[in-house]
mmCIF file of C-alpha atoms and ligand atoms in Angstrom:
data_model
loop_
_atom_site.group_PDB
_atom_site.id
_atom_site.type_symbol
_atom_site.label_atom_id
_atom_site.label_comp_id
_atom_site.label_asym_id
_atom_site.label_seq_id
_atom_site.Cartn_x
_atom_site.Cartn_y
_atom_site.Cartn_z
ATOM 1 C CA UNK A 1 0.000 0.000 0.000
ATOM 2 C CA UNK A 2 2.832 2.220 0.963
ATOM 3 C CA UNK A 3 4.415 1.461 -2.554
ATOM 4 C CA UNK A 4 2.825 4.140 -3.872
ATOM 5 C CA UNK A 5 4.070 7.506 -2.306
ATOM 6 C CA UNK A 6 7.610 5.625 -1.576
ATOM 7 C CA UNK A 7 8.325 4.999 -5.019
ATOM 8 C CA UNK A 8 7.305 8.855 -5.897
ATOM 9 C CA UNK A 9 9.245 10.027 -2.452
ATOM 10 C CA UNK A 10 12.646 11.190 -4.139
ATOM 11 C CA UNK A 11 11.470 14.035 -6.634
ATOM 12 C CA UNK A 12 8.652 14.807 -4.966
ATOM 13 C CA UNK A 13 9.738 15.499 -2.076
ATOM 14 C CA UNK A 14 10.967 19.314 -2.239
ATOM 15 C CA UNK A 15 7.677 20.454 -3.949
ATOM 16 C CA UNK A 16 5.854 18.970 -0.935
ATOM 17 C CA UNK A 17 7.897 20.605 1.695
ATOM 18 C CA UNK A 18 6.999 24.636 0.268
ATOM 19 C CA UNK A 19 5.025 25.378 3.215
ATOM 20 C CA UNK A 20 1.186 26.420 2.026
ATOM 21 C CA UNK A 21 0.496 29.722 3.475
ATOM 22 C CA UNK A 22 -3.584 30.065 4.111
ATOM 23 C CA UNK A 23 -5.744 27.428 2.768
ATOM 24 C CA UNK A 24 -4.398 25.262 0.299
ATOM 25 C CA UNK A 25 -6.467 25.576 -2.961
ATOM 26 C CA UNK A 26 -4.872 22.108 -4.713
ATOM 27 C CA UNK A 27 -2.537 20.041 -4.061
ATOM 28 C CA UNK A 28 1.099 19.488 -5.838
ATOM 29 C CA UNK A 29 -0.204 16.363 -7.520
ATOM 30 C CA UNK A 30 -2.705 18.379 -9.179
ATOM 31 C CA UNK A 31 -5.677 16.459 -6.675
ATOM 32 C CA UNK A 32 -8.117 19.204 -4.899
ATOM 33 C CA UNK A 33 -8.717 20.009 -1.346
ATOM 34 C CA UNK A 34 -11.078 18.203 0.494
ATOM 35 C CA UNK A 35 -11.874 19.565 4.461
ATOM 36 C CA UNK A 36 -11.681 16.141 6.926
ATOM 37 C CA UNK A 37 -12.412 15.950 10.414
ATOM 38 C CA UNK A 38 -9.583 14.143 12.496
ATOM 39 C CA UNK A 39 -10.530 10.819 14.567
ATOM 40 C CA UNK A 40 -6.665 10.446 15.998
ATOM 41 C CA UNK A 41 -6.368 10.526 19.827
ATOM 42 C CA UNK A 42 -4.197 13.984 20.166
ATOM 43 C CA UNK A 43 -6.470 15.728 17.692
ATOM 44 C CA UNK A 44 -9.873 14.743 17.929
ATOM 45 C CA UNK A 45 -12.684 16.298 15.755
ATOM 46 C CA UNK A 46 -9.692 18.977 14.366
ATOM 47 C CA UNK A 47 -10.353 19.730 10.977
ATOM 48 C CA UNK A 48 -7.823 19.295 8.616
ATOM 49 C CA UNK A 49 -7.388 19.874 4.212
ATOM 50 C CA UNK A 50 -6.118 16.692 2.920
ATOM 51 C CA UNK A 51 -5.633 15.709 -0.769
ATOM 52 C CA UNK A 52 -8.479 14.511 -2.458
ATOM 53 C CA UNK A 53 -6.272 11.812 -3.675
ATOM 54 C CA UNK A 54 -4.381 10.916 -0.763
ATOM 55 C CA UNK A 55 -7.885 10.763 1.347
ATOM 56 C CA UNK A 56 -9.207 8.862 -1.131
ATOM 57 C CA UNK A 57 -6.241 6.145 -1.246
ATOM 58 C CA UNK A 58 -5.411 6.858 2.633
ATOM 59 C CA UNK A 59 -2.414 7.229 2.080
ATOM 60 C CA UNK A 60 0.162 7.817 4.978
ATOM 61 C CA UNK A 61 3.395 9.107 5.610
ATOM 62 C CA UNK A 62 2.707 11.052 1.631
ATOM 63 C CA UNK A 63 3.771 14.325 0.693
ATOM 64 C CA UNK A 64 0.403 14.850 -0.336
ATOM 65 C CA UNK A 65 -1.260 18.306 1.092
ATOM 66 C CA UNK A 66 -2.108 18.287 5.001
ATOM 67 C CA UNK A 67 -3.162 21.295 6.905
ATOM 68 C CA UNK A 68 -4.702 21.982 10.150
ATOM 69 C CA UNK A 69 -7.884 24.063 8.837
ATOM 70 C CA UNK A 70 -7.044 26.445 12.612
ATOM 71 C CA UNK A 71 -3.807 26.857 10.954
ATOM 72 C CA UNK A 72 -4.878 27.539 7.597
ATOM 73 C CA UNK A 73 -6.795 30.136 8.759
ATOM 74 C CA UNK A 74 -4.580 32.280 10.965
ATOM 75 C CA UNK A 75 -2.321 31.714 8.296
ATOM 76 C CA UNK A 76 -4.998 33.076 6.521
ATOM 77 C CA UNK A 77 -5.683 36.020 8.850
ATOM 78 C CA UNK A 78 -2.337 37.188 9.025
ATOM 79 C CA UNK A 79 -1.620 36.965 5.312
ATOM 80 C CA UNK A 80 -4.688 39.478 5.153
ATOM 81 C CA UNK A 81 -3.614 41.087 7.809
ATOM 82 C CA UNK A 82 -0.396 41.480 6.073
ATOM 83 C CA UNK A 83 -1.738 42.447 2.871
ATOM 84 C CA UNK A 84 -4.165 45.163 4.977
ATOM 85 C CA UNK A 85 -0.911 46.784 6.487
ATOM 86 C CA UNK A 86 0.971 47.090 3.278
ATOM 87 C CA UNK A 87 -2.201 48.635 1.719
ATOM 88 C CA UNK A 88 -2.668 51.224 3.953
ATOM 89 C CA UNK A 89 1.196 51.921 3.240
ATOM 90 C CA UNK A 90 0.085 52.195 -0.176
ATOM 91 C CA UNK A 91 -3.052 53.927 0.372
ATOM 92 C CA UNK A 92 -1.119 56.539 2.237
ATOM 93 C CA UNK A 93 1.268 56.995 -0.073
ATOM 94 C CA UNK A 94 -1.069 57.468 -2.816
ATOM 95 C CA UNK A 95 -3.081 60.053 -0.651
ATOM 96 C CA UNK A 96 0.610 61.939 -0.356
ATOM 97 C CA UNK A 97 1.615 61.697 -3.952
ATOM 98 C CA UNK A 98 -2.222 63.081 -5.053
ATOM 99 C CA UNK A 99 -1.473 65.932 -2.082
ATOM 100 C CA UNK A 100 1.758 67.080 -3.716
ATOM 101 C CA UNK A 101 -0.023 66.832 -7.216
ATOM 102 C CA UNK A 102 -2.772 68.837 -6.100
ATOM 103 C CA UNK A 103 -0.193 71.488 -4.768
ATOM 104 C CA UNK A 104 2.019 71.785 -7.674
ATOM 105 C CA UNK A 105 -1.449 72.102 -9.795
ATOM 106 C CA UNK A 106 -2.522 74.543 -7.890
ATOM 107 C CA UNK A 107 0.576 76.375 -7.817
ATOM 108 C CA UNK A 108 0.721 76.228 -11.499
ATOM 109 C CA UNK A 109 -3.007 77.332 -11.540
ATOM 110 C CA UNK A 110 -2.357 80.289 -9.197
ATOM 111 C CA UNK A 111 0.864 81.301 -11.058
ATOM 112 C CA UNK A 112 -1.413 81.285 -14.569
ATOM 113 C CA UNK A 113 -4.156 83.095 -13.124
ATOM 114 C CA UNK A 114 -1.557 85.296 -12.086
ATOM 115 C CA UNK A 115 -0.283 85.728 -15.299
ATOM 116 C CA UNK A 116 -3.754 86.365 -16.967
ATOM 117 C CA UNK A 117 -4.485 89.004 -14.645
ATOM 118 C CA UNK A 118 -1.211 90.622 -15.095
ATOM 119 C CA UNK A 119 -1.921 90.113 -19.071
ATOM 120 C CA UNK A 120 -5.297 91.378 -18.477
ATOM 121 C CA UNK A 121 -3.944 94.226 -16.433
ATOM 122 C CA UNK A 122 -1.878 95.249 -18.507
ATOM 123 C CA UNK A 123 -4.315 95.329 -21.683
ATOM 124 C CA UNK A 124 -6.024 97.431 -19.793
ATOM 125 C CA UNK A 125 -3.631 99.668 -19.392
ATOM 126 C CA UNK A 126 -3.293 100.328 -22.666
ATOM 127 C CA UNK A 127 -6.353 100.519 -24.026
ATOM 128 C CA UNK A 128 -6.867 102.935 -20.999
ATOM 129 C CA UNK A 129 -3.696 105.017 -22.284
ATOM 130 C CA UNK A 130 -5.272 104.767 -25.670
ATOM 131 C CA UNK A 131 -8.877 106.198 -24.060
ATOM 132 C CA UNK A 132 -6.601 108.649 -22.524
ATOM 133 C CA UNK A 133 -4.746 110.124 -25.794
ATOM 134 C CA UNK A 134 -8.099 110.107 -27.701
ATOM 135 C CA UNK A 135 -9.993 112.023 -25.139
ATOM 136 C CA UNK A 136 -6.973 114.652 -24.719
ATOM 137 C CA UNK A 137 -7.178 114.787 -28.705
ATOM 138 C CA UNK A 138 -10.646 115.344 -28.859
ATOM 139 C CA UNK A 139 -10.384 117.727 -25.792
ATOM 140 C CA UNK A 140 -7.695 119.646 -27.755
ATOM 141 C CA UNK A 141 -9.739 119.558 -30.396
ATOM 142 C CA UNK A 142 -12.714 121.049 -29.030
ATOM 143 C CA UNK A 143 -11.163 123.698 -27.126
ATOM 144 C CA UNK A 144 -9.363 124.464 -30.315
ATOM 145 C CA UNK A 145 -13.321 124.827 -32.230
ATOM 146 C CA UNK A 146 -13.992 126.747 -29.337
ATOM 147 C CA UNK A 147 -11.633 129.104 -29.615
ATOM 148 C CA UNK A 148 -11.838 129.323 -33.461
ATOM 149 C CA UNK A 149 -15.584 130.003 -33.060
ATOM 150 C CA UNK A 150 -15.065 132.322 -30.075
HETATM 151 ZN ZN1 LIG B 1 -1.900 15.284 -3.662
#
């Protein structure tokens, strides 16, 4: 019965020993994951993943996939955990890039507006020196027909 997994033993061996971290999905054989319920004496009614093959064969002593389901899921937990941690890094980070974007917008905003204004400010200024010349002209001018009529 044995046969089986000790003839496969020596190049399977390595794949079996990367440690699953959460629940295992499928085994290295290719087999799924079935959820069993443990009758041994030092862990009664502990659930467990198992190979669907290996169950199925009961095979023991195999590097087929076995994992505590407790341990599965605190793997589980702290994997998300994990995950939660280094997205709030990221999160934050994003937040501070999108400040400093804002900021140099804005500052390129202001400094345009700025600009305008200036522009604008300074159109007007001319056209105002423009108003200016054309009403001394046509002051001059009337005062002149004033005079010539006086
Ligand atoms: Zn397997």
């Amino acid at each position: 019965m044995s046969n089986v997994s000790s003839n496969s033993t020596g190049s399977n061996n390595s794949r079996a020993r990367v440690r699953v971290v959460g629940v295992p999905r499928r085994c290295w054989c290719g087999e799924g994951i079935i959820a069993l319920i443990s009758k041994s004496d030092p862990n009664p009614y502990r659930r467990y993943y198992r190979c669907g093959f290996a169950a199925s064969n009961k095979l023991r002593n195999d590097d087929h996939t076995f994992k505590w389901v407790d341990e599965a899921l605190v793997n589980e937990i702290d994997t998300l955990t994990a995950k939660n941690i280094e997205f709030e890094k990221h999160l934050k980070d994003f937040k501070t890039e999108r400040l400093e974007f804002e900021k140099i917008v804005d500052e390129k905003m202001e400094k345009e507006i700025f600009e305008k204004i200036e522009d604008a400010l300074a159109k007007a200024k001319a056209s105002n020196k423009k108003m200016m010349v054309i009403i001394v002209i046509l002051c001059m001018f009337m005062i002149g027909c004033s005079k010539l009529l006086g």
